Tab-separated table of C-alpha atoms in Angstrom:
chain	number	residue	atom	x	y	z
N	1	UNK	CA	44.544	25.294	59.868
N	2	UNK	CA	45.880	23.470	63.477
N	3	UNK	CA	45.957	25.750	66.456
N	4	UNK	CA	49.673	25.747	66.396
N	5	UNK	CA	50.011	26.672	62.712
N	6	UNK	CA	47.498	29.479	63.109
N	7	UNK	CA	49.420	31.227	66.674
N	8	UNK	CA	52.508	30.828	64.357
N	9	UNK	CA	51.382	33.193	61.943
N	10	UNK	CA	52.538	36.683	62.894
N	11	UNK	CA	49.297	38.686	62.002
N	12	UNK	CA	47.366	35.851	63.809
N	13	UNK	CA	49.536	36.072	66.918
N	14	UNK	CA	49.104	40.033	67.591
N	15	UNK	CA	45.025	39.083	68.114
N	16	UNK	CA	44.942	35.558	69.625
N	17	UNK	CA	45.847	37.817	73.200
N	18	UNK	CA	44.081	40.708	74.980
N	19	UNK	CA	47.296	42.994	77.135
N	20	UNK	CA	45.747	43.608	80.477
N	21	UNK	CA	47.659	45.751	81.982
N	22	UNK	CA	47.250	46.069	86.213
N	23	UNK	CA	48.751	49.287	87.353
N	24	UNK	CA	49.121	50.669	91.179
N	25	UNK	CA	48.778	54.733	91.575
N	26	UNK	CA	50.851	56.996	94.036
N	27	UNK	CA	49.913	59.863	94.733
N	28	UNK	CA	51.535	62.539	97.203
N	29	UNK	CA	48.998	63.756	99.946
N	30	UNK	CA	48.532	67.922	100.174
N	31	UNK	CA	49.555	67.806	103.818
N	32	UNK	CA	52.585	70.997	105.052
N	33	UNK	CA	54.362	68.434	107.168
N	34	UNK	CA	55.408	64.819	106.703
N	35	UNK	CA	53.271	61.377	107.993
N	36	UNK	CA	55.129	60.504	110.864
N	37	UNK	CA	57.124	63.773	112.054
N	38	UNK	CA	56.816	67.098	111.879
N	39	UNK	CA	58.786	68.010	109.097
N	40	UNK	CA	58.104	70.348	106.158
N	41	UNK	CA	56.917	68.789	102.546
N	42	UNK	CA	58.499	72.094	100.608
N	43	UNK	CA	59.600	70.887	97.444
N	44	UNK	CA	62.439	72.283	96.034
N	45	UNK	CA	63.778	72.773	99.693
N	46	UNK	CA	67.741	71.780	99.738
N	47	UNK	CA	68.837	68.334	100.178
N	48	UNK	CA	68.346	66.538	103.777
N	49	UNK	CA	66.776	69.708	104.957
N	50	UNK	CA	63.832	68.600	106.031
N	51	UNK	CA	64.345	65.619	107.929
N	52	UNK	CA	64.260	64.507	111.992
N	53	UNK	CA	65.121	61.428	114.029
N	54	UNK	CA	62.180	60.060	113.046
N	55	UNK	CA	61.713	60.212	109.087
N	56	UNK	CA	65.586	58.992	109.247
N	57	UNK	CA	64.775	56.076	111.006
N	58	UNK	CA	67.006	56.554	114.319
N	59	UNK	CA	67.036	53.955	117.036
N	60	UNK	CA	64.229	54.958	120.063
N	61	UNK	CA	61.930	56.797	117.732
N	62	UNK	CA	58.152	56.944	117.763
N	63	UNK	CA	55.997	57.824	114.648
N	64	UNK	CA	53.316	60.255	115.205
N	65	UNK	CA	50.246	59.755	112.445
N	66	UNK	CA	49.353	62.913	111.074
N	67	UNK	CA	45.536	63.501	111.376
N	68	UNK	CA	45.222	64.911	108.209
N	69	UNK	CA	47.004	62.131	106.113
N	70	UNK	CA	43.850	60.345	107.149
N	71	UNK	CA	41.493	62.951	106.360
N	72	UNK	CA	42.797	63.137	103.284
N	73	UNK	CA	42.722	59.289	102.320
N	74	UNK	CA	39.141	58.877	103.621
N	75	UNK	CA	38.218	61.726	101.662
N	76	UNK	CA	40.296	59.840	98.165
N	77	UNK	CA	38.462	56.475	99.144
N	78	UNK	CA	34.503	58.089	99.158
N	79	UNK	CA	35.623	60.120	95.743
N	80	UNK	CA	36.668	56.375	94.134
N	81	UNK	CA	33.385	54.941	95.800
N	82	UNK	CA	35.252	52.845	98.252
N	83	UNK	CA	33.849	51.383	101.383
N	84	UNK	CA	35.910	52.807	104.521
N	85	UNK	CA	37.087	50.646	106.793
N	86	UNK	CA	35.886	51.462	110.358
N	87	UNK	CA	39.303	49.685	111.662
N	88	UNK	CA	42.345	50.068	109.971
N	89	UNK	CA	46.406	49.861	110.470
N	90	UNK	CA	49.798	50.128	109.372
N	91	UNK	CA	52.522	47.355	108.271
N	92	UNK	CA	56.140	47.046	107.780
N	93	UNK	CA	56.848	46.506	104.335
N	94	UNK	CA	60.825	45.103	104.724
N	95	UNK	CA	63.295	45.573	101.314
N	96	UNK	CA	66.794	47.369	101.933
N	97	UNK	CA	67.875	50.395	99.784
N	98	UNK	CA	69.539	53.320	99.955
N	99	UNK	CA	67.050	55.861	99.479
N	100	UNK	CA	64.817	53.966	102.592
N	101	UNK	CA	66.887	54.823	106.052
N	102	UNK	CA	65.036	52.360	107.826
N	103	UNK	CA	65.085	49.729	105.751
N	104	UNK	CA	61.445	49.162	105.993
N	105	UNK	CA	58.444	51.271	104.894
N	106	UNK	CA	55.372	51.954	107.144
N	107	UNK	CA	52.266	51.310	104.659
N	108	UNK	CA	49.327	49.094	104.711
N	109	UNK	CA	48.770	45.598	104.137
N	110	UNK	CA	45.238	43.462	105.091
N	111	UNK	CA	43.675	46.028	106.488
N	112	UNK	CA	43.845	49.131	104.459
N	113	UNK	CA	41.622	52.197	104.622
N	114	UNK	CA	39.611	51.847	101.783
N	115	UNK	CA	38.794	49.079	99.717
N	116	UNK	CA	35.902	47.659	97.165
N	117	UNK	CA	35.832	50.864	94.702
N	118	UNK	CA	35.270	52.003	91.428
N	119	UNK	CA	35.984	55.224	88.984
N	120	UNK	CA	33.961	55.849	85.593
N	121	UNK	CA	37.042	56.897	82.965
N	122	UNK	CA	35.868	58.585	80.212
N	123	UNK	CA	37.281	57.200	76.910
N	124	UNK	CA	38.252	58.435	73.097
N	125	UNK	CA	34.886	57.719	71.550
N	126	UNK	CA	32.849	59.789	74.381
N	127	UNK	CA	31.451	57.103	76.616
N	128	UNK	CA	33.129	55.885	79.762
N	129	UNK	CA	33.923	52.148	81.448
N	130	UNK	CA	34.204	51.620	84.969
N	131	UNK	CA	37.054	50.586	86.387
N	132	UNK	CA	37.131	48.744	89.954
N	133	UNK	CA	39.423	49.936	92.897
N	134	UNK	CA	40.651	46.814	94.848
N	135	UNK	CA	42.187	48.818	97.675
N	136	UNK	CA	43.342	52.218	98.421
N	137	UNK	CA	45.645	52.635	101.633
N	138	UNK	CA	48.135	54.798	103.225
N	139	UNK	CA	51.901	54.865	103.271
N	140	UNK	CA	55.041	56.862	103.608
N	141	UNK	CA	57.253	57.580	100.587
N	142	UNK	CA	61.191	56.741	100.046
N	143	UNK	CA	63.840	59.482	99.598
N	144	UNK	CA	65.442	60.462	96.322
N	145	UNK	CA	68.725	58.685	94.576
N	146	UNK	CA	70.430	60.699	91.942
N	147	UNK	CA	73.485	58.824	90.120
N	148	UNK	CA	76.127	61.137	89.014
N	149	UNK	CA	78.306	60.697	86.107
N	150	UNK	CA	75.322	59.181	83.994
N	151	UNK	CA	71.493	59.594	83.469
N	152	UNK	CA	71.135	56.266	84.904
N	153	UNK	CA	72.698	53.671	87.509
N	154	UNK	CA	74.377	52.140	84.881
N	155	UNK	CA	77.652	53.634	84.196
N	156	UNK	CA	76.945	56.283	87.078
N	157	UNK	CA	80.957	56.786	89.252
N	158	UNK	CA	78.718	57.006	92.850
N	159	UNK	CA	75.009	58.296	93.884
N	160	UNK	CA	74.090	60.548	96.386
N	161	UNK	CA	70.951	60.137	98.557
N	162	UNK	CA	68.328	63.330	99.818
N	163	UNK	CA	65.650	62.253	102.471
N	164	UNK	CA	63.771	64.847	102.113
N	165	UNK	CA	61.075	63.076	100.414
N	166	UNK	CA	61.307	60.181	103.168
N	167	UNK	CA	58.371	60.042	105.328
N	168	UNK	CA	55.972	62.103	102.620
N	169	UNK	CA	52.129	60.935	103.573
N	170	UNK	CA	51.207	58.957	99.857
N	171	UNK	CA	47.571	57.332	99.037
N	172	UNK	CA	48.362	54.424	96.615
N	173	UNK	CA	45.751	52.783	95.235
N	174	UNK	CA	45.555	49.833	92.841
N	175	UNK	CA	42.978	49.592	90.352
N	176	UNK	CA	41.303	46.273	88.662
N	177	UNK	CA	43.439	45.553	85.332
N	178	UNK	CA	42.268	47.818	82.625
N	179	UNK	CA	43.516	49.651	79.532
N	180	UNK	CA	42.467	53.060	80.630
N	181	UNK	CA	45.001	55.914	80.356
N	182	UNK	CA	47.066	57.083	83.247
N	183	UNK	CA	46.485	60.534	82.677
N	184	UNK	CA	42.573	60.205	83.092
N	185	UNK	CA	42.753	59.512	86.429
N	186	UNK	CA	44.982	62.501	87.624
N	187	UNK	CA	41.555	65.145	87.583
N	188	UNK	CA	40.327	63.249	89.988
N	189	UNK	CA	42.195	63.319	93.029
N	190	UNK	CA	43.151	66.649	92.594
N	191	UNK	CA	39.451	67.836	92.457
N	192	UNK	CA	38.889	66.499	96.017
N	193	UNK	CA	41.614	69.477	97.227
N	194	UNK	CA	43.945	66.526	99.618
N	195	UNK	CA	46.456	66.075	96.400
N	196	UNK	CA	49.163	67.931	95.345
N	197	UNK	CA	50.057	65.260	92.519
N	198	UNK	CA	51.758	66.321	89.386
N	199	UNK	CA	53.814	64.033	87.087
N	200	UNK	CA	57.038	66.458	86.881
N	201	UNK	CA	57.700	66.774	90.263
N	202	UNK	CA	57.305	62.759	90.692
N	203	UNK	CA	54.306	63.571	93.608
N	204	UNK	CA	52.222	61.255	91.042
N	205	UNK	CA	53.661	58.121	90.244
N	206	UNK	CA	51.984	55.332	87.986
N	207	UNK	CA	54.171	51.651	87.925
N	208	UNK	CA	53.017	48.362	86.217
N	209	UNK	CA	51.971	45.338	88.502
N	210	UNK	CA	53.941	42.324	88.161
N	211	UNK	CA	50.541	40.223	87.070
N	212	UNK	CA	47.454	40.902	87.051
N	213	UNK	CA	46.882	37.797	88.973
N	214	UNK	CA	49.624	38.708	91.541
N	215	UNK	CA	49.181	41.665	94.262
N	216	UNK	CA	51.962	44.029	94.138
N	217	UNK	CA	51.710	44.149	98.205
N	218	UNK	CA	53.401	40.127	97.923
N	219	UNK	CA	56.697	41.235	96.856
N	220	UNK	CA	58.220	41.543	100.287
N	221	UNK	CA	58.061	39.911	103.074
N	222	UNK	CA	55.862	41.478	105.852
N	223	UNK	CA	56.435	41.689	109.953
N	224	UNK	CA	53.591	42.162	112.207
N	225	UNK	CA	53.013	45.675	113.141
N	226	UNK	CA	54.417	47.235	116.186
N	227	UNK	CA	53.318	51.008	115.197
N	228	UNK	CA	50.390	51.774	116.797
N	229	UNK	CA	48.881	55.133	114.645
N	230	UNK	CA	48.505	58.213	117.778
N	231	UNK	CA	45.576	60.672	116.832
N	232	UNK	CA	47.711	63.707	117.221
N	233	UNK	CA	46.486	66.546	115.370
N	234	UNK	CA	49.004	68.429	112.341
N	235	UNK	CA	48.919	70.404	109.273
């Protein structure tokens, strides 16, 4: 049998591939007041409550780092066995849409926190396989879009926007390609007391990479930093 005829069987097709399957991990850092500003990270709170100049994005603004979003991160990259970085800083990720009032996002490119790391994920038969970190860095979250008059943005008659969730302080790390479960990987960061993470209020997030040859962090065009982190001290 040719090459050709044998991928054109159906049965043959389904194991002439392995999936691999590269994901990248949010998760929402336990911190009472925002990365940037001062405001509160109350869920539940009512919409565009808890918001300021600066998690809106006004003109003349200066973000303020909040010391314990870094606590927090260094403390998620030694858990996944990263190596810290002794320098570090922030980018501006650029990409327009509605629920980001600056229309940029402060986060980390070349130089993130944490990098090199790996987490031991136990699987279904009782043994475990390691899975590599590639990076682990800091960034601030979007707000929230809800489309009325559907379930989706198809269909939906107009959408309304709450920033309250703009400027939350999120670790996002991006594992090597793997088939491990999601869910595994949720004990972890929890058990290191800097993560409030929990699937049904969206503080945990889990997306598919475009490849697993491709780094998510390519997908928008970057501008050299001018935000310079301050070392003020919050809660």
């Amino acid at each position: 049998m040719t090459a050709t005829a044998h991928l054109a069987d159906p049965a043959s097709r389904r194991h002439a591939y392995e999936p691999v399957i590269g994901l990248e991990v949010h998760c929402q850092l336990n911190t009472a007041t925002k990365i940037f500003c001062n405001c509160s990270t109350q869920f539940g709170a009512d919409p565009n409550a808890n918001v300021c100049p600066v998690c809106l994005g006004m003109p003349g603004v200066l973000p303020v780092l909040n010391a314990k979003v870094l606590e927090y991160a260094v403390k998620a990259g030694l858990a996944l066995n990263c190596r810290i970085a002794p320098y570090s800083k922030f980018d501006r990720k650029q990409y327009f849409y509605p629920d980001l009032p600056k229309n940029y996002q402060i986060s980390q490119y070349d130089l993130p926190i944490a990098e090199g790391g790996w987490l031991e994920a136990p699987l279904s038969d009782g043994t475990s396989k390691r899975i590599g970190i590639t990076r682990l860095h800091m960034e601030e979250d979007a707000g929230k879009l809800v489309h009325a008059g559907s379930d989706r943005l198809a269909g939906s008659s107009h959408s309304l926007v709450d920033y309250n969730r703009a400027g939350y302080p999120s670790a996002r790390s991006s594992p090597n390609p793997t088939s491990a479960r999601r869910k595994k990987r949720q004990p972890m960061p929890k058990s290191c007391g800097g993560f409030c993470g929990t699937w049904a209020s969206a503080t945990a997030t889990c997306r598919k990479a475009p490849s697993a040859a491709m780094s998510t962090f390519r997908c928008a065009p970057w501008v050299s930093p001018s935000l310079a982190p301050r070392s003020k001290s919050k809660t």
